[in-house]
Structure formats: structure tokens, C-alpha cells
XYZ file of C-alpha atoms in Angstrom:
596
model
C -27.394 52.423 -1.569
C -25.932 48.924 -1.147
C -23.261 48.068 1.375
C -20.000 46.399 0.431
C -21.709 43.016 0.249
C -18.812 41.138 -1.385
C -16.756 38.142 -0.665
C -13.142 38.001 -1.635
C -11.327 35.146 -3.226
C -7.625 35.155 -4.110
C -4.367 33.094 -4.095
C -1.702 35.534 -2.936
C -1.157 36.763 -6.379
C -4.362 38.551 -7.264
C -7.890 38.691 -5.869
C -11.513 39.127 -7.027
C -14.657 40.570 -5.357
C -17.799 38.472 -5.780
C -21.101 40.075 -4.888
C -23.693 38.415 -2.776
C -25.547 37.718 -6.009
C -22.487 35.793 -7.377
C -21.171 38.535 -9.820
C -17.444 39.067 -10.160
C -17.338 42.886 -10.177
C -13.758 43.545 -9.464
C -10.669 41.496 -10.845
C -7.173 42.514 -11.748
C -4.987 40.279 -13.836
C -2.443 38.944 -13.625
C -1.577 40.576 -10.207
C -3.302 42.620 -7.492
C -2.033 45.928 -8.969
C -2.603 45.090 -12.579
C -5.285 46.775 -14.658
C -8.758 45.348 -13.973
C -10.745 43.219 -16.383
C -13.830 43.483 -14.324
C -14.626 46.988 -12.968
C -18.317 47.179 -12.276
C -17.376 47.992 -8.606
C -16.285 51.365 -9.914
C -18.676 51.953 -12.682
C -22.044 49.974 -12.766
C -22.582 50.932 -16.417
C -19.473 50.448 -18.264
C -17.224 48.494 -15.788
C -18.027 44.987 -16.866
C -18.746 41.863 -14.745
C -19.136 38.032 -14.856
C -22.453 36.992 -13.487
C -25.126 34.280 -13.415
C -28.456 35.887 -13.977
C -31.528 34.125 -12.566
C -35.285 35.039 -12.223
C -36.490 37.006 -9.122
C -37.946 33.696 -7.744
C -34.408 32.615 -6.736
C -33.116 33.049 -3.161
C -29.423 33.666 -3.179
C -27.236 33.104 -0.093
C -23.433 33.256 0.240
C -20.883 31.901 2.653
C -17.378 30.666 2.769
C -16.555 26.979 2.548
C -15.435 26.464 6.210
C -11.948 27.798 6.984
C -10.897 28.318 3.409
C -10.849 31.165 0.844
C -13.379 29.224 -1.274
C -16.687 31.122 -1.743
C -20.014 29.409 -2.090
C -23.118 31.199 -3.584
C -26.251 29.116 -3.488
C -29.132 29.940 -5.895
C -32.390 28.230 -4.880
C -35.958 28.344 -6.377
C -38.902 25.726 -6.807
C -37.600 24.897 -10.328
C -34.280 23.893 -9.033
C -31.142 24.916 -7.074
C -27.256 25.138 -7.643
C -24.127 26.398 -5.924
C -21.400 28.453 -7.426
C -17.983 27.599 -5.983
C -15.521 30.437 -6.697
C -11.763 30.224 -5.902
C -8.249 30.832 -7.254
C -6.007 27.876 -7.134
C -3.187 27.808 -4.557
C -1.217 24.802 -3.171
C 2.222 23.737 -2.572
C 4.165 21.969 -5.250
C 7.609 21.829 -3.703
C 9.567 22.636 -0.560
C 9.210 26.460 -1.225
C 7.162 26.513 -4.456
C 3.457 27.126 -4.833
C 1.083 26.845 -7.809
C -0.817 30.135 -7.835
C -1.877 30.928 -11.510
C -3.553 34.142 -12.335
C -6.954 32.591 -12.904
C -10.458 32.235 -11.495
C -12.404 28.991 -11.266
C -16.093 28.886 -11.070
C -17.682 25.482 -10.583
C -21.501 25.282 -10.878
C -22.828 22.341 -8.788
C -26.431 21.397 -9.535
C -28.192 20.487 -6.185
C -31.604 19.472 -7.541
C -34.231 20.147 -10.244
C -33.347 22.019 -13.427
C -32.387 25.588 -12.667
C -32.309 28.242 -15.358
C -29.702 30.795 -15.774
C -28.263 33.328 -18.205
C -24.503 33.886 -18.287
C -23.262 37.426 -18.324
C -19.632 37.431 -19.429
C -18.655 41.014 -19.991
C -14.757 41.678 -19.459
C -13.502 45.192 -20.184
C -9.835 45.597 -20.366
C -7.700 48.272 -18.703
C -10.013 49.547 -16.100
C -12.845 49.509 -18.567
C -10.957 52.042 -20.629
C -10.851 49.687 -23.577
C -13.571 47.810 -25.391
C -13.035 44.028 -26.068
C -13.732 41.656 -28.830
C -14.269 37.854 -28.513
C -12.925 35.176 -30.670
C -14.056 31.510 -30.237
C -11.550 28.675 -30.612
C -12.216 25.039 -30.130
C -11.178 24.959 -26.624
C -11.625 28.502 -25.359
C -12.936 32.017 -25.931
C -10.179 34.584 -26.307
C -11.081 38.078 -25.221
C -8.782 40.869 -26.185
C -8.572 44.582 -26.112
C -9.484 46.593 -29.348
C -6.519 48.859 -28.557
C -3.921 46.158 -27.757
C -4.491 42.641 -29.125
C -1.961 41.381 -26.726
C -4.013 42.412 -23.836
C -6.220 39.359 -23.520
C -7.714 36.661 -21.447
C -8.894 33.105 -21.883
C -12.214 31.557 -20.911
C -12.530 27.734 -20.735
C -15.864 26.160 -20.013
C -18.007 23.106 -20.275
C -20.858 25.439 -21.450
C -21.316 25.920 -25.146
C -19.556 29.120 -26.145
C -22.290 30.509 -28.215
C -24.624 30.352 -25.188
C -22.024 32.165 -23.047
C -21.559 34.990 -25.571
C -25.180 35.403 -26.491
C -26.540 35.308 -22.836
C -29.391 33.067 -23.951
C -31.178 31.091 -21.168
C -29.505 27.830 -20.159
C -31.134 24.896 -18.184
C -28.587 23.373 -15.894
C -29.093 19.566 -16.034
C -25.537 18.673 -14.855
C -22.498 20.335 -13.241
C -20.669 22.984 -15.292
C -17.368 24.886 -15.043
C -15.717 28.129 -16.076
C -11.953 28.904 -15.945
C -10.766 32.312 -16.693
C -7.079 32.573 -17.179
C -4.777 35.406 -17.993
C -2.514 32.833 -19.690
C -3.440 30.229 -22.461
C -3.565 26.862 -20.725
C -1.260 24.072 -21.829
C -3.183 21.138 -20.369
C -6.561 19.860 -21.066
C -9.265 21.706 -19.066
C -12.147 19.503 -18.103
C -14.446 18.809 -15.065
C -11.846 16.444 -13.653
C -9.195 19.008 -13.723
C -11.324 21.668 -12.060
C -12.279 19.182 -9.226
C -8.676 18.366 -8.760
C -7.666 21.934 -8.449
C -10.598 22.610 -6.160
C -9.591 19.709 -3.739
C -6.022 20.821 -3.738
C -6.865 24.435 -3.051
C -9.351 23.478 -0.210
C -6.672 21.197 1.452
C -4.112 23.929 1.331
C -6.447 26.491 3.043
C -7.635 24.025 5.644
C -3.979 23.050 6.411
C -2.943 26.745 6.666
C -5.751 27.573 9.158
C -5.037 24.431 11.052
C -1.533 25.757 12.001
C -3.183 28.944 13.754
C -3.736 29.374 17.446
C -7.165 28.443 18.536
C -9.437 30.606 20.792
C -12.527 29.598 22.817
C -14.599 32.672 21.613
C -14.720 34.280 18.175
C -12.636 31.452 16.757
C -14.371 31.169 13.368
C -14.154 35.082 12.982
C -10.582 35.095 13.853
C -9.918 32.440 11.318
C -11.840 34.416 8.632
C -9.760 37.514 9.301
C -6.541 35.368 9.244
C -7.521 33.947 5.932
C -8.065 37.586 4.596
C -4.715 38.708 5.803
C -3.066 35.566 4.194
C -4.884 36.195 0.895
C -3.487 39.731 0.749
C 0.118 38.729 1.278
C 1.788 38.799 -2.246
C 4.181 35.984 -2.983
C 7.173 38.412 -3.025
C 6.593 38.920 0.857
C 4.799 42.223 0.389
C 1.584 42.762 2.232
C -1.272 44.847 0.555
C -3.302 47.302 2.448
C -6.460 46.334 0.431
C -7.374 44.885 -2.836
C -9.195 47.650 -4.271
C -8.637 51.323 -5.257
C -10.848 54.324 -4.858
C -13.615 53.114 -2.606
C -14.629 56.344 -0.882
C -14.434 57.045 2.740
C -17.537 59.130 2.191
C -19.851 58.651 -0.707
C -19.778 61.538 -3.026
C -16.480 62.987 -1.622
C -12.901 62.863 -2.826
C -11.080 60.675 -0.237
C -10.578 57.960 -2.651
C -7.164 56.238 -2.764
C -5.494 53.256 -4.278
C -4.557 50.753 -1.483
C -3.014 47.970 -3.671
C 0.523 48.612 -2.255
C 2.695 47.713 0.640
C 2.853 50.284 3.533
C 5.595 49.433 5.826
C 3.211 50.371 8.648
C 0.206 48.315 7.602
C 2.501 45.385 6.538
C 4.431 45.337 9.746
C 1.275 45.373 11.859
C -0.198 42.471 9.707
C 3.079 40.379 10.016
C 3.110 41.022 13.761
C -0.447 39.562 13.936
C 0.482 36.637 11.781
C 3.609 35.938 13.917
C 1.476 35.832 17.062
C -0.825 33.436 15.347
C 2.090 31.057 14.649
C 2.500 31.853 10.861
C 6.172 32.449 10.803
C 6.592 31.917 6.994
C 4.732 35.283 6.251
C 7.217 37.087 8.493
C 10.280 35.479 6.867
C 8.947 36.413 3.451
C 8.350 39.950 4.534
C 11.898 40.256 5.930
C 13.111 38.982 2.576
C 11.038 41.611 0.934
C 12.694 44.272 3.036
C 16.047 43.078 2.158
C 15.411 43.082 -1.591
C 14.025 46.589 -1.727
C 17.323 47.964 -0.182
C 19.862 47.677 -2.976
C 22.638 49.171 -0.922
C 23.292 50.147 2.684
C 22.828 53.700 1.780
C 19.310 53.225 0.445
C 16.531 55.212 2.043
C 13.268 53.778 3.149
C 9.929 54.933 1.606
C 6.736 54.653 3.577
C 5.339 52.379 0.965
C 6.267 50.333 -2.052
C 4.739 48.485 -4.927
C 4.236 44.741 -4.385
C 7.441 43.947 -6.272
C 9.333 46.687 -4.429
C 8.607 49.538 -6.880
C 9.393 52.972 -5.495
C 7.698 55.082 -8.149
C 3.917 55.023 -7.485
C 2.870 58.128 -9.457
C -0.835 58.840 -8.957
C -3.186 59.098 -11.973
C -6.827 59.823 -12.265
C -9.187 57.491 -14.429
C -11.767 60.238 -15.517
C -13.649 57.790 -17.695
C -14.923 55.884 -14.580
C -17.931 57.147 -12.631
C -16.518 55.911 -9.204
C -18.227 53.821 -6.616
C -21.424 55.540 -5.807
C -20.489 58.309 -8.277
C -17.544 59.278 -5.971
C -14.856 61.037 -7.974
C -12.077 60.746 -8.748
C -10.975 57.150 -9.382
C -7.228 57.030 -8.697
C -4.375 54.525 -9.502
C -0.990 54.876 -7.830
C -0.701 56.762 -4.577
C 1.211 60.051 -4.162
C 1.714 59.350 -0.468
C 4.708 57.269 -1.367
C 6.891 60.337 -1.253
C 5.715 61.578 2.134
C 7.653 61.903 5.313
C 6.089 59.707 7.850
C 8.331 59.439 10.861
C 6.240 56.638 12.528
C 6.709 54.042 9.720
C 10.041 52.637 10.749
C 8.965 51.824 14.301
C 6.441 49.246 13.243
C 9.146 47.602 10.991
C 11.861 47.561 13.644
C 9.332 45.962 16.099
C 8.915 43.162 13.628
C 12.664 42.794 13.003
C 13.170 42.537 16.635
C 10.821 39.595 16.809
C 12.656 38.011 13.872
C 15.850 38.068 15.830
C 14.107 36.584 18.905
C 12.303 33.661 17.174
C 13.966 32.827 13.890
C 17.229 34.697 12.977
C 18.359 32.316 10.341
C 21.925 31.810 9.227
C 24.822 33.932 10.216
C 25.050 35.685 6.892
C 21.184 36.568 7.120
C 21.701 37.855 10.667
C 24.475 40.124 9.589
C 22.513 41.271 6.485
C 19.617 42.212 8.738
C 21.921 43.915 11.193
C 23.042 46.226 8.408
C 19.293 47.005 7.724
C 18.886 47.797 11.358
C 21.706 50.217 11.399
C 20.549 52.011 8.264
C 17.067 52.336 9.791
C 18.391 53.793 12.950
C 20.492 56.353 11.007
C 17.252 57.461 9.256
C 15.287 57.758 12.561
C 18.149 59.754 14.203
C 18.073 62.088 11.300
C 14.288 62.584 11.116
C 12.707 62.167 14.511
C 13.090 65.862 15.564
C 11.481 67.130 12.275
C 7.745 67.555 11.546
C 6.237 64.996 9.273
C 2.808 64.007 7.749
C 1.860 61.455 10.262
C 0.221 58.035 10.256
C -2.888 59.716 8.779
C -0.802 60.965 5.632
C -1.841 64.633 5.595
C -1.058 65.872 2.161
C -0.336 69.532 2.802
C 0.384 69.700 6.598
C 3.603 68.869 8.557
C 3.619 68.977 12.342
C 5.445 67.485 15.262
C 2.955 64.610 15.643
C 3.082 62.914 19.053
C 2.452 59.414 17.785
C 5.315 59.842 15.236
C 7.726 60.610 17.998
C 6.393 57.677 20.050
C 7.081 55.273 17.049
C 10.516 56.851 16.551
C 11.150 55.807 20.208
C 9.822 52.298 19.368
C 12.467 52.102 16.396
C 15.344 52.985 18.666
C 14.118 50.927 21.750
C 13.828 47.803 19.591
C 17.146 48.527 17.907
C 18.740 48.780 21.279
C 17.269 45.435 22.274
C 18.460 43.867 18.961
C 21.979 45.275 19.728
C 21.847 43.617 23.112
C 20.922 40.346 21.630
C 23.952 40.512 19.242
C 26.153 41.772 22.137
C 26.792 45.017 20.457
C 26.776 46.893 23.832
C 28.094 50.186 22.479
C 25.322 50.490 19.942
C 22.742 49.425 22.536
C 23.919 52.051 25.041
C 23.974 54.788 22.360
C 20.572 54.001 20.932
C 18.898 53.589 24.532
C 20.214 57.114 25.340
C 18.621 58.568 22.295
C 15.423 56.639 22.814
C 15.321 57.929 26.367
C 15.636 61.452 24.958
C 12.669 61.053 22.732
C 10.528 59.715 25.651
C 11.531 62.700 27.776
C 10.479 65.149 25.007
C 7.104 63.500 24.325
C 6.279 63.644 28.075
C 7.335 67.273 28.155
C 5.894 68.568 24.934
C 3.255 66.026 24.047
C 1.350 66.069 27.278
C -1.027 69.083 27.665
C -1.410 70.082 31.432
C -4.605 72.012 30.725
C -6.321 69.150 28.860
C -4.765 66.527 31.083
C -3.967 64.258 28.191
C -1.517 63.787 25.282
C -2.393 65.699 22.215
C -2.155 65.010 18.373
C 0.803 67.323 17.939
C 3.066 69.599 19.874
C 1.585 72.612 18.105
C -2.034 71.834 18.748
C -4.646 70.662 21.305
C -6.413 68.096 19.062
C -7.318 64.645 20.095
C -6.037 61.579 18.031
C -6.928 57.849 18.104
C -3.339 56.777 17.274
C -2.293 57.777 20.849
C -4.371 54.761 22.091
C -1.479 52.711 20.955
C 1.079 54.124 23.233
C 0.814 51.261 25.679
C 0.547 48.630 22.866
C 4.129 49.337 21.948
C 5.299 49.730 25.632
C 5.946 53.298 25.376
C 3.905 53.835 28.544
C 2.455 51.503 31.131
C -1.387 50.858 30.810
C -1.707 51.877 34.455
C 0.028 55.072 34.127
C -2.235 57.937 35.086
C -1.342 60.006 31.968
C -2.176 57.036 29.735
C -5.527 56.391 31.459
C -6.498 60.058 31.382
C -5.593 60.169 27.653
C -7.746 57.109 26.858
C -10.716 58.446 28.751
C -10.282 61.960 27.084
C -9.956 60.490 23.549
C -13.127 58.395 24.107
C -14.958 61.460 25.404
C -14.083 63.618 22.400
C -13.893 61.126 19.409
C -16.287 58.390 20.322
C -19.659 58.887 18.442
C -22.648 56.585 17.953
C -20.528 53.581 18.990
C -17.571 54.287 16.584
C -14.338 56.236 16.722
C -13.143 59.173 14.698
C -9.509 59.163 13.818
C -9.501 62.941 14.784
C -12.146 65.698 14.458
C -9.870 68.455 13.269
C -10.142 69.840 9.679
C -7.518 68.276 7.403
C -6.723 68.664 3.644
C -10.278 67.637 2.508
C -12.306 69.150 5.326
C -13.539 67.339 8.517
C -13.652 63.551 8.558
C -17.090 62.323 8.321
C -16.731 58.519 8.707
C -15.268 56.260 11.263
C -11.922 54.677 10.603
C -12.635 50.939 11.674
C -9.327 50.142 13.150
C -9.535 53.050 15.654
C -12.664 51.591 17.270
C -10.731 48.422 17.820
C -7.859 50.443 19.290
C -10.290 52.040 21.723
C -11.693 48.580 22.721
C -8.078 47.360 23.616
C -7.213 50.638 25.475
C -10.373 50.341 27.609
C -9.640 46.776 28.299
C -6.070 47.270 29.478
C -6.991 50.186 31.757
C -9.660 48.033 33.394
C -12.842 49.136 31.638
C -13.510 45.524 30.450
C -17.290 45.664 30.359
C -17.241 48.747 28.180
C -14.668 47.085 25.844
C -16.770 44.004 25.508
C -19.865 45.981 24.817
C -18.342 47.952 21.944
C -16.594 44.807 20.523
C -19.939 42.951 20.359
C -21.412 45.832 18.358
C -18.333 45.894 16.025
C -18.798 42.175 15.169
C -22.314 43.049 13.835
C -20.852 45.713 11.517
C -18.945 43.125 9.369
C -20.602 42.186 6.140
C -22.516 38.959 5.475
C -19.346 36.815 5.149
C -17.496 38.512 8.034
C -15.335 40.988 6.075
C -14.465 44.524 7.108
C -13.629 47.647 5.068
C -11.629 50.655 5.988
C -14.471 52.773 7.317
C -17.955 52.792 8.658
C -20.744 55.255 8.391
C -21.417 56.743 11.897
C -25.274 56.667 11.337
C -26.059 53.738 9.266
C -22.944 51.587 10.013
C -22.516 51.053 6.260
C -19.038 49.883 5.189
C -17.075 52.405 3.324
C -13.510 52.659 2.007
C -11.216 50.221 0.413
C -12.077 46.633 0.949
C -11.212 44.314 2.493
C -8.881 46.258 4.761
C -5.877 44.576 6.206
C -5.743 47.244 8.971
C -9.241 46.393 10.031
C -8.874 42.690 10.150
C -5.491 42.574 11.935
C -7.034 44.794 14.610
C -10.085 42.611 14.923
C -7.975 39.656 15.488
C -5.711 41.402 18.003
C -8.820 42.641 19.858
C -10.609 39.182 19.751
C -7.557 37.421 21.100
C -7.444 39.898 24.016
C -11.138 39.229 24.927
C -10.970 35.478 24.449
C -8.715 32.629 25.861
C -6.583 30.443 23.824
C -7.491 26.675 23.783
C -3.981 25.668 24.489
C -2.121 27.888 26.964
C 0.157 30.069 24.895
C 2.829 30.499 27.720
C 3.827 26.861 27.011
C 4.274 27.525 23.351
C 7.053 29.736 22.017
C 5.508 32.136 19.450
């Protein structure tokens, strides 16, 4: 079965997956979390796609256009060659305004000869749950649902509309374009307009990348992962975990989830990485998102939200779809939104601390965030002693997970540091005392003297990859004997065929059978900081080879085949790649002279 050989295009509003043969197999309009209009990714027969079909003689190659999110797919044969440039427009139009319409541009550039193609334009509305009808107008094809006539999209093209809809063979003698839009366009759409949007979008991405830190090794790969993270940052400030739903962790099994939402954990980690890479704007927008989702100082935090701040993410099953690789069920929504995960506020508080350090804003903004901080501390103080469902989102199990306690410590530690910055010494002392209490308890109850390592939970003796992060968040020194022993014990028990398990213990769905990609990057960093540098580099070089043909990572990897599994592209995996690559490389400009 094929790998996740897709490139992703997007504009911070929505995204599309384009196969290595140039077929759009996943696209949601108008936003990331909207119903899909091309769903072949989740059902090859009925899902619908937008492809350019050629004879078997053609060789097809795909790459990104430099440091941009413009995807280039090249078709080449003896009769001719052409390139498809796929992108979604995004560029600045004012001080704080961006042009990011819900549309896809496909520009076919003839390279030589007279290549022959057939166009497959087969949208299916509402996750392929509704058939479509086409109506041809002078300037566009309008495609609408047979169930809801207002559920529609518009296709503009330089190609004759009858040829598009019939799928008859077309000989390319000149460049052609396609513009698929959720909205009817109010301006003339012609080749000049397409090229203008192309150039503006290209310049935007090049300028954005140019602001990043540069590294001597792995620079291009770091930039690609940075561009993925940026693409997945919704304009509200929310950060997506992934742009897909229900890509299975294991083929034929049921670990299939909708990741088109904003987890505080994943988003905070992504923002932290973007901050380090000198992209402050994403952090400011994320802090703004946090402020907006709290309507009053008494509001409680969820572990995750919709990309516009929605709290209700009710999970539903789309039984009409076969699923990726016939893996059932296909889900939209995510029931984890109501879970208790005591680690989630620690990541967020860490980001807020950096906000105060580097760009606190105006007095009223500082005061507003201070109220958020106090609210978060109240929640941590109420919850940290209680069992929870952990970073791994167990659905039917609550334990005293050690890493949840560690991140509760992080929340209070960073809150104490924030209070010190604001000269709120009474708060700082009170919160520091409570943080110290958490640390003492973790060392007493989380450390297993028999195993000589920290364990997953107070109640068990299981290993857990999340504990590799204890030093990353300064809970414990990398040279501490307890941490070194924990790293070596986790590696001995969870490292298999060059990849890491999250844990091996049975959970709600049996025993995990695939590797969670971020955990291997966590191991690499842990090995590096305890002095096992050669091991760290060896594993990292292998991980590089497991990305797909355009440098993208999914959530999981198969232990045996190294096939990519799980939702794609995964923010978790890309932020971890960036952090690890930075650790193993040297910055071209010494970072100690540059305030992050």
C-alpha cells in the first residue's frame, strides 16, 4: 500500500493535499475544519479528486519551489513536458491585513513539445456524502450539492469548460490555468491575474522564510518544517495539530482521529519553536487567541478548541466513507475536548512567560494576560493532585501520570517567574512553594527504586516516552543521575527498529503497534544532552530518511517498513524535527548576540 506521498499547500486558512502524481485528494473549503470537497484520501472510489491524467510514458516528479509553500509537479515524456504549480494565494495587503481567499490556483506551464492530458474534475460535497451537479456559465463552472444548492464552488479556467467536464484528451500548446474558489470572483480571472497572484504569494513565502534563523546543517529541511508550521497557523491565532482527519495510526485499526483543531499542548509547542526561530507574530496572534477564548476570568480551560475558539467539538462518525486503507471509522470532531489532561497548561504558561520576557505589549495587555495567568494557576492548584488522562489522551483510564505532574510544576514555575517580572513577590513566593511541593512529590512517588527510573504513573511500572522531556522544561538537570538512568531505561524498553514507542502498555484500543514520530525526536535530544552525541546523530540521520519525497512527516511510522501513518502533516513531528535539527547544527549567526 502506498505511503503518504503528498505535498501540502495552504494559506493559513485552509489546505490541500496534492499527490505525487498531481492529484488533489483532500481539500476542505472554506476553512481547515470545513467539510471536504475532495475526499479521495479517505475513500478512493467515491471521495472525488482533481487530477491531470497522462499516459504511462510520463515520468512525474514533485518538489517545492524553493523556500515557499508552492508545489511543483513536473510531467515529462517524449511528446512533451509541463509543470503544474499549485498554491493558495497569501500575501500582505496592509499593516495587519492579509489576502488569503479560500481558493486553489493550478497553473500549467508547458516546458516543451505538445503534452497530452485528460482533466479529472470530480468534486464531492460534504465529505463525499452528497453528489454534485455542474452548471456552465460564461466565465466559470458552478458545482453544487444535489442536497443543498447553496453548498457550491466555482471553477475558473482558460481551458474549454466542455473539455474539463467531459474529460476528453487535451493537447497542451500553451500555458493554462485553473482557479477553484469557494466564492464567486468579482474580478476578471485570466492568466495575468493568476501570474500576479503567483508572484505575490511566492514573494510572501520567501520573505517569511528569510526572517528565520539560519543553520549550517539541515537548513533546507528546517525551513520546510517551518513552512509547514506556518501553513497550519490559522489566521485567528490558533495552531492546528494536522490538516487531516482519520488517517489511521495502524492500517485497518480504529485509532483514527480528527486533528483539525487547536490543542493547547501542540499549539504551545509549535509557538515555542516559531518564537525561537524569530517569528514573533505567530506567538502574538496565539496569545490573542487565548485571550479571546476566555470570555471572563472565571472561564475554565479546555485541552483543545476549534480554530475559531469553539468549545463543543462533538465527535461523529462518517459511516459512508471507506476510510484510508479501509480503516474504520472516519471521524469528524474529537471527543478528547472534554478530557482532563493536567499537563496542558504547563506548555501554555511556558509560552506566556516568554511573551512577558520578549514582547509584553501595552500596559492594558500586560494586565489582561496577568488575569489569564492567575486563572490558569487557580486551575492547576485545583487539579494537579488529581488523576488525569495524560498527554496520550487515554479515553477510559485516569492515573497519576508523572509527566502531568511535571508539567503542572512547569505551569507554577513559569507563573512564579512571571510574578517576579511584574514585582508581584507575594504571588511569586506562594506559587514557588507549591511548585516545590510538586517536585518533591514527583521525586518521591514518580521514581521507582527497583527499576531505577521514573515511571509513567505513580500506580504502575510502565515506561513512557514523555518523561524524556523532563529536562527540556528544566524540571531536572540533564546531568542528574536520575534523569540519565531514566533516559537509558526508556531507550532500552521502548526503542525498537530505530524508532520509539510512546509506551508499550495496553491502552483503550490494545497495545500500540506504530511509532509516534515525535517520541524518536525526543529520544535524540535526550541522548544528546546526556552526552550520547554519536547515538543521537545516528538516529537523527535515519529519521531524515523517513520523511516523504518532499520532506513532510506524519504522526506515526511503521516499525518495520517505516511507512508514514497517522494524520498528516503533523505539527508535533515537524516542530520536534526543527528542535532536534537546531540542537545538532550550528546557527550561521551566533544566537547569543541576538535577542530571541
